[in-house]
CSV table of C-alpha atoms in Angstrom, one decimal:
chain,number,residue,atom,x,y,z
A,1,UNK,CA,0.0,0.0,0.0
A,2,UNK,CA,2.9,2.1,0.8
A,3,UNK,CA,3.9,1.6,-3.1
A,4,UNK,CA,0.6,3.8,-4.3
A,5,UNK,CA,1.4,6.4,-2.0
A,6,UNK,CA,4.5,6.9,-3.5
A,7,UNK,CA,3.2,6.4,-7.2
A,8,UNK,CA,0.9,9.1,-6.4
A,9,UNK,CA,2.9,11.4,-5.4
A,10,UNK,CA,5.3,11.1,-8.0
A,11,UNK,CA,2.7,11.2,-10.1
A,12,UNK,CA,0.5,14.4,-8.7
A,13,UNK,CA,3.3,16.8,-7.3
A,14,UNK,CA,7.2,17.4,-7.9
A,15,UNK,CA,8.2,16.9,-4.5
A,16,UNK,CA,11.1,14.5,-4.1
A,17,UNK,CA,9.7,10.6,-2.7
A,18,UNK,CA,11.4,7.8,-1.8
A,19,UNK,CA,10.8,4.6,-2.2
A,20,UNK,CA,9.4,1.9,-4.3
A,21,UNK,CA,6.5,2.6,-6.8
A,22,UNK,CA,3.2,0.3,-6.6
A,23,UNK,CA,3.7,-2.9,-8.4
A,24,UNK,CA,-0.3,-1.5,-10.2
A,25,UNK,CA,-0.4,2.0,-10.5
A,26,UNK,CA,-4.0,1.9,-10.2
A,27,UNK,CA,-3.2,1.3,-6.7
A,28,UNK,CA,-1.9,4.7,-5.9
A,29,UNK,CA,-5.4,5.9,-7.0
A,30,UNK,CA,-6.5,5.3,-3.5
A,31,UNK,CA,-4.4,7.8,-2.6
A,32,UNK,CA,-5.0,11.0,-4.6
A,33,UNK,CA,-7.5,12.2,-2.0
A,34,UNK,CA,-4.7,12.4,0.6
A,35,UNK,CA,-1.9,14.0,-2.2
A,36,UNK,CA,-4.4,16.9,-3.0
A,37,UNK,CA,-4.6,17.5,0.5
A,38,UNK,CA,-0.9,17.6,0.9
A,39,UNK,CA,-1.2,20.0,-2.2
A,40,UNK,CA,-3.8,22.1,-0.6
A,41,UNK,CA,-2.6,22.3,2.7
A,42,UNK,CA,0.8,24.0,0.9
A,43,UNK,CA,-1.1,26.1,-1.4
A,44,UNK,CA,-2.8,27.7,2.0
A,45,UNK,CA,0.6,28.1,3.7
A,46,UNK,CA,1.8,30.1,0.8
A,47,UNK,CA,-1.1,32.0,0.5
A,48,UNK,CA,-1.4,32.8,4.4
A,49,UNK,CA,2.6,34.6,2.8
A,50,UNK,CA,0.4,37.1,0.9
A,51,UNK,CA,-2.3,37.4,3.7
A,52,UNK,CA,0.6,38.5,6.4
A,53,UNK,CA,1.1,41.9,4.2
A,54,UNK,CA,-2.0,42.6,4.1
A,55,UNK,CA,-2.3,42.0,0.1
A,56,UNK,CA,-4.8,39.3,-0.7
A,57,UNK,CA,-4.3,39.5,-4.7
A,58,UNK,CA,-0.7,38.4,-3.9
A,59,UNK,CA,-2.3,35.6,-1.5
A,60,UNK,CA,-4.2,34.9,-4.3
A,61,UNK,CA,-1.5,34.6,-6.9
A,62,UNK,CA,1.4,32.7,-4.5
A,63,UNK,CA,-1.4,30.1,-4.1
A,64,UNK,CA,-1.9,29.7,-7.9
A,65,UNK,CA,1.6,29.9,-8.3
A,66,UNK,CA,2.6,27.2,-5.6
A,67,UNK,CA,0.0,25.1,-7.4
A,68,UNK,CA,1.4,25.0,-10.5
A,69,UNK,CA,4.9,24.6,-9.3
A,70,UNK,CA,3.6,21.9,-7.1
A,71,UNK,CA,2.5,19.7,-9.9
A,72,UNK,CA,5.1,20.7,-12.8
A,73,UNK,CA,1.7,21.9,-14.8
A,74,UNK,CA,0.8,18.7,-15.5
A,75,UNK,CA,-3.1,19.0,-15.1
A,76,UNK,CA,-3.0,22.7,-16.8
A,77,UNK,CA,-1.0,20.9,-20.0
A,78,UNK,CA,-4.1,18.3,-19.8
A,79,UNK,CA,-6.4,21.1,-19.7
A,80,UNK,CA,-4.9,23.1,-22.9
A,81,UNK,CA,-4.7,19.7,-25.2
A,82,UNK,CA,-8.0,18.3,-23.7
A,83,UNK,CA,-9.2,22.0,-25.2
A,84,UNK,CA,-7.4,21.9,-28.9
A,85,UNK,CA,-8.4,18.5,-28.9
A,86,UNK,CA,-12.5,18.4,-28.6
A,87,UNK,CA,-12.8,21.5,-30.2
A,88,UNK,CA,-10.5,21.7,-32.9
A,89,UNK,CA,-11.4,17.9,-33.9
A,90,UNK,CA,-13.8,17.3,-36.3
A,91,UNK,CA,-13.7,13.8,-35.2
A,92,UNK,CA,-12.9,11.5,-32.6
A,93,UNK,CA,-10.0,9.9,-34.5
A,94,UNK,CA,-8.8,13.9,-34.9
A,95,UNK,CA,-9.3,15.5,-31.2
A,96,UNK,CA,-7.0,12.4,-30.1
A,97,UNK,CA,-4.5,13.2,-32.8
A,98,UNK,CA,-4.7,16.6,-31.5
A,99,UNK,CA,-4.5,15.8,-27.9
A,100,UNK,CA,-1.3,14.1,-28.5
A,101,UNK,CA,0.5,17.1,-30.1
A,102,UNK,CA,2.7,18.6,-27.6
A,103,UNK,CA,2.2,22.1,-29.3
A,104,UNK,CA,-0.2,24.2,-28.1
A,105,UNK,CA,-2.9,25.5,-29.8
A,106,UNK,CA,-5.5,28.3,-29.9
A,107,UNK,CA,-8.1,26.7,-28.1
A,108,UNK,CA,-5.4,25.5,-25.8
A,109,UNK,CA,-4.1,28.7,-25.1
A,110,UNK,CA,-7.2,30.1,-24.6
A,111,UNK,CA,-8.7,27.7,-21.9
A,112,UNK,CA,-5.7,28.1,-20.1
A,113,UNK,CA,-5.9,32.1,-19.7
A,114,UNK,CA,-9.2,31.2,-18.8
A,115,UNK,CA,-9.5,28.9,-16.2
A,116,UNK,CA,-6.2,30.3,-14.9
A,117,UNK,CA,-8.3,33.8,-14.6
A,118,UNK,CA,-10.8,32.4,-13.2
A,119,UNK,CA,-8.9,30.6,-10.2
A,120,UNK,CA,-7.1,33.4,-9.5
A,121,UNK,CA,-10.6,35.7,-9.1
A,122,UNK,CA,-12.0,32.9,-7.0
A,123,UNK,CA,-8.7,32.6,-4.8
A,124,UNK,CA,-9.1,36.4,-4.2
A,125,UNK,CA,-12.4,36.4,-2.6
A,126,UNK,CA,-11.5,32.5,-0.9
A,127,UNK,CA,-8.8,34.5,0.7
A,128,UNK,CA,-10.5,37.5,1.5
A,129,UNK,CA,-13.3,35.7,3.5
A,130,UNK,CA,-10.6,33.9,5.0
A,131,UNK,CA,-11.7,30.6,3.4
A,132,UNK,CA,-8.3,28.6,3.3
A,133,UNK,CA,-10.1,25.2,4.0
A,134,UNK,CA,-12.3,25.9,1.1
A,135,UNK,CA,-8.8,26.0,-1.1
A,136,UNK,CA,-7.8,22.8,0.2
A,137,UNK,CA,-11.4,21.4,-0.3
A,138,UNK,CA,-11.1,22.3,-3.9
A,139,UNK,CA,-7.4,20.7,-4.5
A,140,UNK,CA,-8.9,17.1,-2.7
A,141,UNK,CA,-11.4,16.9,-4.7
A,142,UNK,CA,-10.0,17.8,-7.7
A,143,UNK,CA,-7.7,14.9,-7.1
A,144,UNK,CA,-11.0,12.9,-6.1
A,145,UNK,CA,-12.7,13.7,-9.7
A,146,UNK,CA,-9.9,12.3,-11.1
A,147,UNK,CA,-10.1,8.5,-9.7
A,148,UNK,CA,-14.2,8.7,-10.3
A,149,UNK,CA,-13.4,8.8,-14.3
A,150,UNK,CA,-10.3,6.8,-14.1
A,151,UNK,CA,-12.9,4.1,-12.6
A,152,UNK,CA,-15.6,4.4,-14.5
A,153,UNK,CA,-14.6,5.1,-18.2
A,154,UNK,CA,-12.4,2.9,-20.4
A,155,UNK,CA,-9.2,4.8,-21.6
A,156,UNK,CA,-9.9,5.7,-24.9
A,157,UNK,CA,-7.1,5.4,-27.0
A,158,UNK,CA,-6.6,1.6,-28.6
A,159,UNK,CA,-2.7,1.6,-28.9
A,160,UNK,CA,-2.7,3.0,-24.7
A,161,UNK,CA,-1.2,5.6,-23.4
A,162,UNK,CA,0.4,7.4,-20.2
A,163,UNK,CA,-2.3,6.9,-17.9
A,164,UNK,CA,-3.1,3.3,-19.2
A,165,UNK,CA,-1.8,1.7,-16.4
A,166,UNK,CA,-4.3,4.0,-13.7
A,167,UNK,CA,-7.1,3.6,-15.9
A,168,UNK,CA,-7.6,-0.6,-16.3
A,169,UNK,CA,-6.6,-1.7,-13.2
A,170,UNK,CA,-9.2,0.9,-11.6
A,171,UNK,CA,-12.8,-0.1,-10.4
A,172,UNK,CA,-15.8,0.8,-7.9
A,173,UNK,CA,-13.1,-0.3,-4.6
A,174,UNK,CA,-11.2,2.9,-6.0
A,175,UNK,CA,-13.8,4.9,-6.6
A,176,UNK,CA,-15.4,3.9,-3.1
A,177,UNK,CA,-12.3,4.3,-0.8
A,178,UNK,CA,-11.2,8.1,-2.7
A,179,UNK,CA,-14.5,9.3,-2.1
A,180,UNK,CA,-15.3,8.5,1.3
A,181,UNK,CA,-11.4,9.7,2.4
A,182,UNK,CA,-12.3,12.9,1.0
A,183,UNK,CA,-15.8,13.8,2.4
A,184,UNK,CA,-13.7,12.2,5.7
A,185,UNK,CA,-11.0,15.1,5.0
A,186,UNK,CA,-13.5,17.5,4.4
A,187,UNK,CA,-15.0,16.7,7.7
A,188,UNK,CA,-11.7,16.0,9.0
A,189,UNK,CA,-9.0,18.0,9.3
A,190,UNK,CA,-10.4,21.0,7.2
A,191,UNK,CA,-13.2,21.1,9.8
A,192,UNK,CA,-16.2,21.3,7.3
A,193,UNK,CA,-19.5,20.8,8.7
A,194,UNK,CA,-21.9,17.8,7.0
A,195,UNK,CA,-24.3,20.3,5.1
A,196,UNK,CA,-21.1,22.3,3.8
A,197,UNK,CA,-19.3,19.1,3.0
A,198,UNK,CA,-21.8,17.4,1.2
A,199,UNK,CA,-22.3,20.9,-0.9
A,200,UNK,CA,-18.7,20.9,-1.9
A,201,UNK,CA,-19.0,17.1,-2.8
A,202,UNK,CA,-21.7,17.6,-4.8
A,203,UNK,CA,-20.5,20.4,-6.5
A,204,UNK,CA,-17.2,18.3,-7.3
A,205,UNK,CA,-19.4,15.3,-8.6
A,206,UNK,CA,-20.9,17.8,-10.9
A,207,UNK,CA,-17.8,19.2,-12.5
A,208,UNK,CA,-16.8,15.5,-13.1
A,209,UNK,CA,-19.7,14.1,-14.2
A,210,UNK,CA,-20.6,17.0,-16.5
A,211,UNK,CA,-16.5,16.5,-18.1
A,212,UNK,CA,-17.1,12.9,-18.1
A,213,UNK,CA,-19.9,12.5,-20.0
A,214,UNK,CA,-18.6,14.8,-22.9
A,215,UNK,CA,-15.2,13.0,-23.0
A,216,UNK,CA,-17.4,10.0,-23.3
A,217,UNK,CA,-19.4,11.9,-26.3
A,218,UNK,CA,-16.5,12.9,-27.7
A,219,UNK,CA,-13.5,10.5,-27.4
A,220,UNK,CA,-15.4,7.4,-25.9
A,221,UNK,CA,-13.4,7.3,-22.4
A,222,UNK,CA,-11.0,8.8,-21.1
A,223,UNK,CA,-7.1,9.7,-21.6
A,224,UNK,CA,-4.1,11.3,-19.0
A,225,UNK,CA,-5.2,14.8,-21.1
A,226,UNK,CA,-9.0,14.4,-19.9
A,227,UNK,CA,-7.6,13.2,-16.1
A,228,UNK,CA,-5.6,16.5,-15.9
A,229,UNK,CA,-8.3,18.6,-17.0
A,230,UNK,CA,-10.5,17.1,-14.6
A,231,UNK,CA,-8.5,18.4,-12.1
A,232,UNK,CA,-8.1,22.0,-13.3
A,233,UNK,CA,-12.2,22.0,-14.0
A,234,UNK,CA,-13.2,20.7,-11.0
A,235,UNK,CA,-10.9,22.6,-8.9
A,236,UNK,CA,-12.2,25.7,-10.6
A,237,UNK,CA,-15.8,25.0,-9.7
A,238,UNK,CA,-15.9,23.9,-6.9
A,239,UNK,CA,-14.1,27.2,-5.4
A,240,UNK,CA,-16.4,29.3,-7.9
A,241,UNK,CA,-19.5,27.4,-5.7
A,242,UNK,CA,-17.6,28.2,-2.7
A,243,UNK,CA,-17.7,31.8,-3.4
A,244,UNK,CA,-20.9,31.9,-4.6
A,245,UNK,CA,-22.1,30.4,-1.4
A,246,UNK,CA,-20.2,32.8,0.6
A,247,UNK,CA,-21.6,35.5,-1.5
A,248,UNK,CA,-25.1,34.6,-0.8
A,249,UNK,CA,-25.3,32.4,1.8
A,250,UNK,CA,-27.4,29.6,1.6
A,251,UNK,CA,-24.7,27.1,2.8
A,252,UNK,CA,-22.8,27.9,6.2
């Protein structure tokens, strides 16, 4: 078990691990939960930097920042040829040719200044209502939204790919176990309440469920592209439903 730990967090972050990799890389998928809230909980500590001077844009941006760094800009890469790819291909044979080009394209370029935007706003007003276990919330189950599609759609491309080996070994025991350890973190040690933890669950289930079903449309499954944008998308809305919550409160 100690093997997926370490696969996942080679995988998820950049952060130096030793040790031996799991013998199935599916097996670190029970541990995403648990690396986003590593991620999370460093995200906060950088922005809490910003917060000390008084300057929450700053708080906002070291956050972002850190995340990026934190990961290598792996799930904003997926994000950009997840983008070029289902709507630049005409086809699904084309958007997976696309989503395999390492170059960026316009649609690419565009989601990213996007979504990247639109953290950034939300991370402002997290910060400025002092909501740093809402910014950890977001990273879990970013990480969370990830093992639901890696267990429940086929990976997409015939010839495999980089995220083969999560994909087939994965099933409803992954799916399960990640879901339950994060509506555990959210309770536990963010200190969420039930009726706000359920909120953020559901607003996480959503997000992937809304991405899942168009990668099915579009590609038939699932690919490490779709996995990484998964994690940007849900991240995104679930803080932009934290916000909006905070802005008009109908969940305290």
């Amino acid at each position: 078990m100690a093997g997926g730990l370490v696969t996942a967090l080679r995988t998820l972050t950049a952060l130096p691990v030793p040790g031996r990799e799991a013998e199935r890389f599916s097996d670190s998928l029970y541990w995403f939960p648990l690396v986003g809230l590593v991620i999370g909980t460093l995200e906060v500590l950088l922005a809490r930097v910003g917060v000390l001077a008084g300057w929450y844009e700053m708080a906002a941006l070291f956050a972002l920042g850190g995340g990026i760094v934190l990961t290598r800009g792996i799930h904003a890469d997926g994000l950009a040829d997840l983008a070029d790819g289902f709507f630049g291909g005409r086809n699904r044979e084309a958007a997976l040719r696309i989503m395999k080009d390492p170059n960026v394209g316009s649609f690419g370029s565009l989601a990213l200044i996007f979504v990247m935007l639109f953290k950034f706003v939300c991370l402002v007003e997290l910060v400025r209502y002092g909501a740093f276990g809402t910014m950890i919330a977001g990273v879990v189950l970013a990480r969370t939204g990830q093992v639901v599609l890696a267990a429940r759609l086929p990976y997409a491309r015939a010839e495999g790919g980089t995220a083969t080996a999560f994909v087939e070994g994965a099933g409803w025991p992954h799916l399960v176990v990640a879901a339950a350890s994060a509506f555990v973190f959210l309770l536990y040690p963010v200190g969420f309440g039930w009726p706000r933890a359920l909120f953020l669950l559901a607003s996480a289930a959503a997000s992937t469920l809304a991405l899942g079903l168009m990668s099915r449309r579009k590609i038939g499954g699932v690919t490490g592209d779709v996995l990484g944008a998964c994690s940007e998308l849900t991240e995104t809305f679930v803080w932009f439903a934290a916000v909006m919550s905070l802005r008009f409160p109908f969940f305290q």
